[in-house]
CSV table of C-alpha atoms and ligand atoms in Angstrom, one decimal:
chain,number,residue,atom,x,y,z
V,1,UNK,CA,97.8,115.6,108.7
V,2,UNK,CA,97.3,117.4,111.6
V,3,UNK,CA,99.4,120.7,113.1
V,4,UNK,CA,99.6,118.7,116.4
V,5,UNK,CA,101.3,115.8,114.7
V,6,UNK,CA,104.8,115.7,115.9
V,7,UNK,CA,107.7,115.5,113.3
V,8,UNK,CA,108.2,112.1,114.1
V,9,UNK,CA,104.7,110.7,113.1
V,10,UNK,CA,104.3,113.0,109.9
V,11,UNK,CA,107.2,111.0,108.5
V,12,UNK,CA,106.3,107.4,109.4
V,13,UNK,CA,105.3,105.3,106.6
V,14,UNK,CA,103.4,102.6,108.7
V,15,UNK,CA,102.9,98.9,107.8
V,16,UNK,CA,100.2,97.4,105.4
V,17,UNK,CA,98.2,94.5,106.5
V,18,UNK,CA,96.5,92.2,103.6
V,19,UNK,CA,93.1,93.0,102.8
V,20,UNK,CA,90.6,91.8,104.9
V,21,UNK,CA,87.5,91.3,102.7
V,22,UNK,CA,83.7,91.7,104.1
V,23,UNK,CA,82.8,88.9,101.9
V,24,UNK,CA,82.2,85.2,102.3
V,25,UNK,CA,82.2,84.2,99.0
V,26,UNK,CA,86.1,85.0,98.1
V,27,UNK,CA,88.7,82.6,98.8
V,28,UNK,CA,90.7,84.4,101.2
V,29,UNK,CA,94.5,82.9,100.8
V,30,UNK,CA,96.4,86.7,101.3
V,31,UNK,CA,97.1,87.1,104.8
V,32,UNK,CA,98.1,83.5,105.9
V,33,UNK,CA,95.1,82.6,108.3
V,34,UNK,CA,95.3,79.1,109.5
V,35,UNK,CA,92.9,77.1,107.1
V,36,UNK,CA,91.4,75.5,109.4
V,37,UNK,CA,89.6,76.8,112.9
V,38,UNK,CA,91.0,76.2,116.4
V,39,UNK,CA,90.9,73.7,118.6
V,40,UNK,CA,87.3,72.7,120.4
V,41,UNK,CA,89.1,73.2,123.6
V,42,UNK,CA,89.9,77.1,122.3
V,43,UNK,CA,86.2,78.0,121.6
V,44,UNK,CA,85.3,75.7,124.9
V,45,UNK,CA,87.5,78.1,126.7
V,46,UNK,CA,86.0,81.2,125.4
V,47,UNK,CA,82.6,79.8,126.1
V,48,UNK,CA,83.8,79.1,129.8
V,49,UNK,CA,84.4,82.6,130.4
V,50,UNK,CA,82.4,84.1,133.4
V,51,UNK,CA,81.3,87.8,134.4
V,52,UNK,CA,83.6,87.8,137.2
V,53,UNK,CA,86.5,87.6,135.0
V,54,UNK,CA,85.3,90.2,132.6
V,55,UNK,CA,84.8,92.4,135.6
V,56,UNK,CA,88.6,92.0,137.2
V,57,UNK,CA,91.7,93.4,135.3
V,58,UNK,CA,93.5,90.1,133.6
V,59,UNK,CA,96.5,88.4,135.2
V,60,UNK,CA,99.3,91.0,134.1
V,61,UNK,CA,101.8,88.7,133.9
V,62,UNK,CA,99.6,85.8,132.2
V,63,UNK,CA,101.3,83.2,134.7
V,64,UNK,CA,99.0,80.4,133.3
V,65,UNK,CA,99.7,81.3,130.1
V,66,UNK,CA,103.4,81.5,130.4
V,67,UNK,CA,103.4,78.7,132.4
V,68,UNK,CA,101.6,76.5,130.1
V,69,UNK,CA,104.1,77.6,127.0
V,70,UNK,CA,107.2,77.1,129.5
V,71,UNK,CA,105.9,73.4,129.9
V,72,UNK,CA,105.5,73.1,126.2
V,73,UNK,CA,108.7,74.2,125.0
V,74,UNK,CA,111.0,72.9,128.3
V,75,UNK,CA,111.9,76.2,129.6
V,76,UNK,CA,111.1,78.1,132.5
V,77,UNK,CA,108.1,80.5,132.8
V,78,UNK,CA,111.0,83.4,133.5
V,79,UNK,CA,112.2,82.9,129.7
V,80,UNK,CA,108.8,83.3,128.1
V,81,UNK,CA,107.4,87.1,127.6
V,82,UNK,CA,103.5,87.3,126.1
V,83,UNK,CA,101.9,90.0,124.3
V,84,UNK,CA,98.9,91.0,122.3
V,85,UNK,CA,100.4,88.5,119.2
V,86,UNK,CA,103.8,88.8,117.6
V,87,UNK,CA,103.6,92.2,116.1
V,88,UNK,CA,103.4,93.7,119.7
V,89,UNK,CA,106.1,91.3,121.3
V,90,UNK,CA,108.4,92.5,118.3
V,91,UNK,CA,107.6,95.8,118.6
V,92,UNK,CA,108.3,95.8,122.4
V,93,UNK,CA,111.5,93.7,121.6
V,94,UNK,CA,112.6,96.7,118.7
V,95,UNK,CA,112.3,99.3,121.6
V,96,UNK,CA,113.9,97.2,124.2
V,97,UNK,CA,117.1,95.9,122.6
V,98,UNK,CA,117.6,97.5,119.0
V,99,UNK,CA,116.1,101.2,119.4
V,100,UNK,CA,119.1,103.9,117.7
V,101,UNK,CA,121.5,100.5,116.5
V,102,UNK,CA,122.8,99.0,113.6
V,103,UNK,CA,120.0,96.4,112.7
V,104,UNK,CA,120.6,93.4,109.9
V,105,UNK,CA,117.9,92.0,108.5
V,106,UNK,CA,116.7,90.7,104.5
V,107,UNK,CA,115.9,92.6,101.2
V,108,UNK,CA,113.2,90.3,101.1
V,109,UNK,CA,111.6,89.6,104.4
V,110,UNK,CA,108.4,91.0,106.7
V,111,UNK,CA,107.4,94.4,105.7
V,112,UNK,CA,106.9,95.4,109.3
V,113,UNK,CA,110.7,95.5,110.2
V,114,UNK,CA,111.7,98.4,108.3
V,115,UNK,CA,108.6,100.0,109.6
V,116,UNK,CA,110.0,99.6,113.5
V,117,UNK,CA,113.4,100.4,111.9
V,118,UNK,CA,112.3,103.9,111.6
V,119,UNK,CA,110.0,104.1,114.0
V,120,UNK,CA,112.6,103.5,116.5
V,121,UNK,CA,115.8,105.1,114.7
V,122,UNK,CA,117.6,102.3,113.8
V,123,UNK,CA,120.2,102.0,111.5
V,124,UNK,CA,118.5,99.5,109.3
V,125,UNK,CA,120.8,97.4,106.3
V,126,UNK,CA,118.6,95.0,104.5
V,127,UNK,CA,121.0,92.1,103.3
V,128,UNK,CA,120.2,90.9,100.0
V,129,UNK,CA,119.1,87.2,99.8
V,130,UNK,CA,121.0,84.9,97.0
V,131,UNK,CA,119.6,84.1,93.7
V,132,UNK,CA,116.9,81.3,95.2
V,133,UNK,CA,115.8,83.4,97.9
V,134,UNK,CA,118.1,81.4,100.0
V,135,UNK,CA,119.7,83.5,103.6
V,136,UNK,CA,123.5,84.9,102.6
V,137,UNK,CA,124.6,83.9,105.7
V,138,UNK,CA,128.1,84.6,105.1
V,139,UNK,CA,127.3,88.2,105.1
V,140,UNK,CA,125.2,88.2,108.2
V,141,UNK,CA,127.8,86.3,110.0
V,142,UNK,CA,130.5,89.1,108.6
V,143,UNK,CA,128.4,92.5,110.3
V,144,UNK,CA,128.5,92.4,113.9
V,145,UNK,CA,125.2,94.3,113.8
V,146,UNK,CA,122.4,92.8,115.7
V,147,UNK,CA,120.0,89.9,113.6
V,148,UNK,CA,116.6,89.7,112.4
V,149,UNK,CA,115.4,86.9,110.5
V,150,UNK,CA,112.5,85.6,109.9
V,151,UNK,CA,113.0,81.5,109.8
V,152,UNK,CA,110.8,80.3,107.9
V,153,UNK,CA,111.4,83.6,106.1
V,154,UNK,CA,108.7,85.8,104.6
V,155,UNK,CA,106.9,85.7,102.0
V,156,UNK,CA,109.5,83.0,100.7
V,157,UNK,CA,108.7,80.5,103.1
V,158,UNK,CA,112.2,79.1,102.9
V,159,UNK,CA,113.8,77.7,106.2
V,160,UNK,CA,117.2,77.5,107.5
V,161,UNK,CA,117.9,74.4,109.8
V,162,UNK,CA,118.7,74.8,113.5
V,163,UNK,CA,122.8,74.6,112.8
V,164,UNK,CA,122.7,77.1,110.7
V,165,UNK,CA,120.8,79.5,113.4
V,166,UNK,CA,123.5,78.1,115.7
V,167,UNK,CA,126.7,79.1,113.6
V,168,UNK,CA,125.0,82.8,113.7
V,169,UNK,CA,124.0,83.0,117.1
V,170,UNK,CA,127.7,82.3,118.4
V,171,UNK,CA,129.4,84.0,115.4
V,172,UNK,CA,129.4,86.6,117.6
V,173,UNK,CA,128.1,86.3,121.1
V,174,UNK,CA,127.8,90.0,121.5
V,175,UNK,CA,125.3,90.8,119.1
V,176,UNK,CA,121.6,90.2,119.8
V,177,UNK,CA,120.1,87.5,117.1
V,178,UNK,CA,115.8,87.8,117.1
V,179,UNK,CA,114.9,84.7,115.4
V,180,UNK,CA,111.2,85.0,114.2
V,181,UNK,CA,109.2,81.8,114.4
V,182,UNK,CA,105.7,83.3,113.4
V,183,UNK,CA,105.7,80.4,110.8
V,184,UNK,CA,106.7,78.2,113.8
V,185,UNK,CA,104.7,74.4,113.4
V,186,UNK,CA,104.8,73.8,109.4
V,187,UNK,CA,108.1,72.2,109.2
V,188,UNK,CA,110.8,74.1,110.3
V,189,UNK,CA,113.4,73.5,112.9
V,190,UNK,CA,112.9,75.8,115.9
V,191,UNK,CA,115.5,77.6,117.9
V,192,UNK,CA,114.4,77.2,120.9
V,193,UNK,CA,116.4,74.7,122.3
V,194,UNK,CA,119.2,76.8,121.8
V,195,UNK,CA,118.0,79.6,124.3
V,196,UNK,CA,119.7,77.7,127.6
V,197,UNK,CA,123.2,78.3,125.9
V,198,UNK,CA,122.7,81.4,124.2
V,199,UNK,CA,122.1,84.8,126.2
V,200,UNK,CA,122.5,86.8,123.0
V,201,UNK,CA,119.0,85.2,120.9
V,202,UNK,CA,115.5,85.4,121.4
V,203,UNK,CA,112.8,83.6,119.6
V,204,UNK,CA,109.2,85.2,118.3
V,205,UNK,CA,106.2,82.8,118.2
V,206,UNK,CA,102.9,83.0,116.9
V,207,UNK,CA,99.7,81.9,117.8
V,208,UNK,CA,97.7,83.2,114.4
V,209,UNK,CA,99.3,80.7,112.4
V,210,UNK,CA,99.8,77.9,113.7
V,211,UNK,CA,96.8,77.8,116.5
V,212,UNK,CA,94.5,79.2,114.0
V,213,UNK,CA,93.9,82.1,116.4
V,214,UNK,CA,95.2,85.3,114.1
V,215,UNK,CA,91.8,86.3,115.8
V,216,UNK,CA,92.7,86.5,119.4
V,217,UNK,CA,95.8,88.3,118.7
V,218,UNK,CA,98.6,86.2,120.9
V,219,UNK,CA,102.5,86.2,120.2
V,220,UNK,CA,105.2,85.3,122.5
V,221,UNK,CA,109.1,85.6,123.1
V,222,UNK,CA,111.4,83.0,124.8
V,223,UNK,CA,114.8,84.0,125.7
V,224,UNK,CA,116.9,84.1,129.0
V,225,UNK,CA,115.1,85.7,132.2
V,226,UNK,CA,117.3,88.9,131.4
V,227,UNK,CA,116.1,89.7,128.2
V,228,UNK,CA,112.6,89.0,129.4
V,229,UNK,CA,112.9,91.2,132.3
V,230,UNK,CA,114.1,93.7,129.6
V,231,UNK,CA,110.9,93.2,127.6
V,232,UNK,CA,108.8,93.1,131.0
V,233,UNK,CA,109.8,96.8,131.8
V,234,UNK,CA,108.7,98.4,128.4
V,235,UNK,CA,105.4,96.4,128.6
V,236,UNK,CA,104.9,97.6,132.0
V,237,UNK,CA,105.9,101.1,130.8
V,238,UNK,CA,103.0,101.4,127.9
V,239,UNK,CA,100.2,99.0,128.6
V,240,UNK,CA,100.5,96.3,131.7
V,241,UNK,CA,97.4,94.4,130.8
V,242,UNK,CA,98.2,93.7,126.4
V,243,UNK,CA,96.1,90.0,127.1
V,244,UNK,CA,92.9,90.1,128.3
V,245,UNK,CA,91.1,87.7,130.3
V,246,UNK,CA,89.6,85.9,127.2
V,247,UNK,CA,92.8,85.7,125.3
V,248,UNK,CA,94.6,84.5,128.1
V,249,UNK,CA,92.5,81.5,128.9
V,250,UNK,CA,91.8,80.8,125.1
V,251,UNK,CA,95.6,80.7,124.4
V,252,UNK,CA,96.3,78.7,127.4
V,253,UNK,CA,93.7,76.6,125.8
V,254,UNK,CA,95.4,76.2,122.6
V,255,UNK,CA,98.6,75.5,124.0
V,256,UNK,CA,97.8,72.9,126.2
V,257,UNK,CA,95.9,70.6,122.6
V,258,UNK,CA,99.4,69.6,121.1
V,259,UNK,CA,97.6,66.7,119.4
V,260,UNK,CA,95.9,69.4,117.5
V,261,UNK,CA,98.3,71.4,116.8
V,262,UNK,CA,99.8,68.1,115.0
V,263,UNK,CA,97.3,67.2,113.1
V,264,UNK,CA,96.5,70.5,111.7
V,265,UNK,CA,99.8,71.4,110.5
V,266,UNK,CA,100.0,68.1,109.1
V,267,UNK,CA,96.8,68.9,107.2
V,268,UNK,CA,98.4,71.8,106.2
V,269,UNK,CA,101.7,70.2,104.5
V,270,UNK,CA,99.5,67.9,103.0
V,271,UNK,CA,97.7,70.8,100.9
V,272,UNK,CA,100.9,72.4,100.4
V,273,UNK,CA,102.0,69.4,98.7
V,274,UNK,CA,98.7,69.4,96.4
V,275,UNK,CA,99.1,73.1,95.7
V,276,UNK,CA,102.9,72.8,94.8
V,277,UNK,CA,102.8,69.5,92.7
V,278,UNK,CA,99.3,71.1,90.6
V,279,UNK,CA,100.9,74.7,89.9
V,280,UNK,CA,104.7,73.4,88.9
V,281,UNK,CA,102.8,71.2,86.7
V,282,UNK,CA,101.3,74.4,85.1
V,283,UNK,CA,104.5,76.3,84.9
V,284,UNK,CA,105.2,77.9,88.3
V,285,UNK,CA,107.8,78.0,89.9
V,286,UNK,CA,107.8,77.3,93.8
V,287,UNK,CA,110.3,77.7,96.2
V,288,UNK,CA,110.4,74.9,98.9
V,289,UNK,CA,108.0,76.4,101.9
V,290,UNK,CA,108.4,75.2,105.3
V,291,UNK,CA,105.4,77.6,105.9
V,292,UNK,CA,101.8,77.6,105.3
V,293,UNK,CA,102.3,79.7,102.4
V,294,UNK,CA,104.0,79.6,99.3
V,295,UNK,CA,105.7,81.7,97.3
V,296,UNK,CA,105.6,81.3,93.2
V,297,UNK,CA,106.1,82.6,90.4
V,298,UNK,CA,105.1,81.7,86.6
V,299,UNK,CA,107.6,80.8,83.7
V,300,UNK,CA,105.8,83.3,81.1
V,301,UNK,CA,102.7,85.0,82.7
V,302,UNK,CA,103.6,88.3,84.8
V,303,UNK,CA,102.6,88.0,88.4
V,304,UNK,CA,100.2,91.2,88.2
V,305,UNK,CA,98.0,89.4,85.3
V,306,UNK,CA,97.5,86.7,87.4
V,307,UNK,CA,96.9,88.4,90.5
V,308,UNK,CA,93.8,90.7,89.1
V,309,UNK,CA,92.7,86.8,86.8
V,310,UNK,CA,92.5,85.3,90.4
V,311,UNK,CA,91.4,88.2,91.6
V,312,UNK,CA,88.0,88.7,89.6
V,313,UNK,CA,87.5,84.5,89.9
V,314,UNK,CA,87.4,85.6,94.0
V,315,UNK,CA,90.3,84.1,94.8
V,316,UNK,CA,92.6,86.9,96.8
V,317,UNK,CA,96.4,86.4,97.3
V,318,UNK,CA,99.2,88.5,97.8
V,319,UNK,CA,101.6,90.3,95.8
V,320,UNK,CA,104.1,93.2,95.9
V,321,UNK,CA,105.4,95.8,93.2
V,322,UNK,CA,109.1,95.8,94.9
V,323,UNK,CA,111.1,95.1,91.8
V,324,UNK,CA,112.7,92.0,92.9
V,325,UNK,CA,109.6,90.0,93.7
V,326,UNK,CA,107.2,91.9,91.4
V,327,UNK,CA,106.5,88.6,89.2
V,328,UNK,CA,105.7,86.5,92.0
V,329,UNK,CA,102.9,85.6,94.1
V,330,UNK,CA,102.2,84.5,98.1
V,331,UNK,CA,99.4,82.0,98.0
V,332,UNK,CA,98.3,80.6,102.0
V,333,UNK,CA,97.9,77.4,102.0
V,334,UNK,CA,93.7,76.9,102.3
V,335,UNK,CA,91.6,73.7,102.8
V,336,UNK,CA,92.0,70.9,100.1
V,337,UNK,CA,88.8,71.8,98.8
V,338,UNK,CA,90.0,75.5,98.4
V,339,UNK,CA,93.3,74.5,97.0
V,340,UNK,CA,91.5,72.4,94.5
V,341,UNK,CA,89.4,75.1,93.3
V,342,UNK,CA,92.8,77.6,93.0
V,343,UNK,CA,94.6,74.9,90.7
V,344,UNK,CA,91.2,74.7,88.5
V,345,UNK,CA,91.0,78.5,88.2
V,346,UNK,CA,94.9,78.6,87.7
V,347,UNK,CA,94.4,76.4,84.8
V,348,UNK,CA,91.5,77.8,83.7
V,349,UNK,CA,94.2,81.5,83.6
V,350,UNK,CA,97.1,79.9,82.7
V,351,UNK,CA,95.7,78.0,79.2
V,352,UNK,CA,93.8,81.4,78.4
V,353,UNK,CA,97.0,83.1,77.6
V,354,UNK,CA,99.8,80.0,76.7
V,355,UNK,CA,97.3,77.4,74.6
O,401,PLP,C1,107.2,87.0,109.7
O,401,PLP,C2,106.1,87.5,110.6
O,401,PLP,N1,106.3,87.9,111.8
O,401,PLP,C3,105.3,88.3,112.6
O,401,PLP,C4,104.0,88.4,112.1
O,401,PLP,C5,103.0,88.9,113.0
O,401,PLP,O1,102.1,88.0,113.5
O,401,PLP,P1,101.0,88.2,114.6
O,401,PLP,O2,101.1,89.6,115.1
O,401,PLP,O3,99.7,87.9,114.1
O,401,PLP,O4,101.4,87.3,115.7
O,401,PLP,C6,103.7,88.0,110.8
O,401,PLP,C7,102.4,88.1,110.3
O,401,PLP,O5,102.1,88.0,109.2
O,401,PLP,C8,104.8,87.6,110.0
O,401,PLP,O6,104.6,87.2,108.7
């Protein structure tokens, strides 16, 4: 605390990110990395990157870039907004369309929401979710305060399907609905077909999930060219250049390799699969994950024991002491080989203390 703090930043209580180890040896499943490494084409890209680039300022309105995820997702490069990954793009979006408004989101969603909440006097109301960690709708559909979901949600990994988003979106056509598809590529339905008929939603995407590029720090929004525009005048009010020349041609990279992008999420729901089927057969619980994560929870052991077991076996994952999820546990989804070792250390934990 400084006396040159302003009020404002003396009483921010700013986001947490997962641990990021030094070490090699720990399997690392807390912060939802992609397991595997991106594309050839990706590090090909970065190798390909000359002086003269470095040099020059970077596109500032990453038209390849843009361009490249336009062509991906059918929509024009007008309805695509990039930015130094999803965090930044949301922030941006928080300030541009939500700042001093009544804001809906989850009890149990990303912790970085009620963090811009503040930071950007909203008038935040965190909607419960049901029993099964399942979206109340109803109740988002009944507050004509503006939307933001997470879908898949966090750390749940629960989806809902695209006609759900739909009967939200045009509950009420004047409220702003953010729809936020960091988990975008593991299974879930995605929204953004419904941006040509919808001038009230915008859609978050990732590229640290499911590129495997949490690295390069790349996030994007797609929504009509008005919103955009909207999100165009606060980025060119705090930083003009947030993608530099390496992240730019990298990402365009990535983009461009759908046949990766394929295959490696399939990988991924294939260890999913492994890692759900080996710890309900030990006990756990584990909600359905349209994610690379899951989210579970044991029949008799408390989440923290098993935690700081996995913990001093070197195997990090997530937890939180917020009352409602305080027994369970957010587990990425790693390499087979990885998830193979978790479920023999699980066991290993699990028949220690039941027999
Ligand atoms: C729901 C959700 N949204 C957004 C992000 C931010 O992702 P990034 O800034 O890496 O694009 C995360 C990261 O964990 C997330 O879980």
């Amino acid at each position: 605390m400084s006396r040159f703090w302003v009020e404002k930043i003396a009483g921010l209580e700013p986001y947490v990110p997962g641990e990021q180890p030094a070490s090699d040896t720990l399997i690392k499943l807390n912060t939802n990395e992609h397991a595997l490494p991106p594309a050839d084409a990706v590090l090909t890209a970065v190798r390909d990157i000359t002086g003269d680039q470095l040099r020059r300022y970077p596109d500032p309105t990453a038209e390849r870039l843009r361009s490249a995820i336009a062509a991906a997702e059918s929509v024009s490069p007008a309805q695509v907004y990039v930015g130094n990954g999803s965090d930044e793009v949301l922030a941006h979006l928080w300030f541009a369309f939500l700042k001093g408004q009544r804001v809906q989101t989850l009890d149990t969603t990303y912790g970085f929401y009620p963090v811009w909440a503040a930071l950007y006097d909203v008038d935040l109301t965190e909607v419960p979710v049901l029993d099964d960690f399942s979206v109340d709708l109803e109740a988002l559909k009944n507050d004509d305060a503006a939307v933001v979901l997470a879908n898949p949600n966090a750390p749940t990994g629960r989806a809902l399907p695209r006609d759900e988003i739909v009967a939200l979106v045009e509950s009420n056509r004047d409220r702003l609905v953010v729809v936020d598809e960091a988990y975008f590529g593991f299974g879930a339905e995605t929204a953004v077909p419904l941006v040509a008929g919808h001038d009230n939603l915008v859609v978050t995407r990732s590229l640290s999930k499911s590129h495997g590029l949490a690295g390069l720090r790349v996030g994007y929004a797609i929504a009509q060219a008005e919103l955009i525009e909207g999100l165009n005048r606060v980025k060119n009010s705090f930083n003009s250049y947030p993608l530099d020349a390496v992240a730019q041609s990298a990402a365009t990279a990535a983009i461009e390799d759908m046949q990766w992008l394929e295959a490696a999420s399939q990988s991924v729901r294939d260890v999913r699969e492994v890692m759900s089927a080996g710890l309900e057969a030990m006990g756990f619980e584990v909600l359905p994950s349209q994610a690379n994560f899951i989210f579970i929870q044991h029949n008799t052991l408390p989440g923290k024991h098993i935690f700081d077991a996995l913990r001093s076996r070197d195997i990090l994952v997530r937890r939180w002491d917020k009352q409602r999820i305080k027994n369970w546990l957010r587990v990425s989804v790693g390499t087979m080989a990885q998830a193979e070792q978790l479920l023999v250390v699980m066991r290993e934990i699990v028949s220690a203390e039941t027999g």
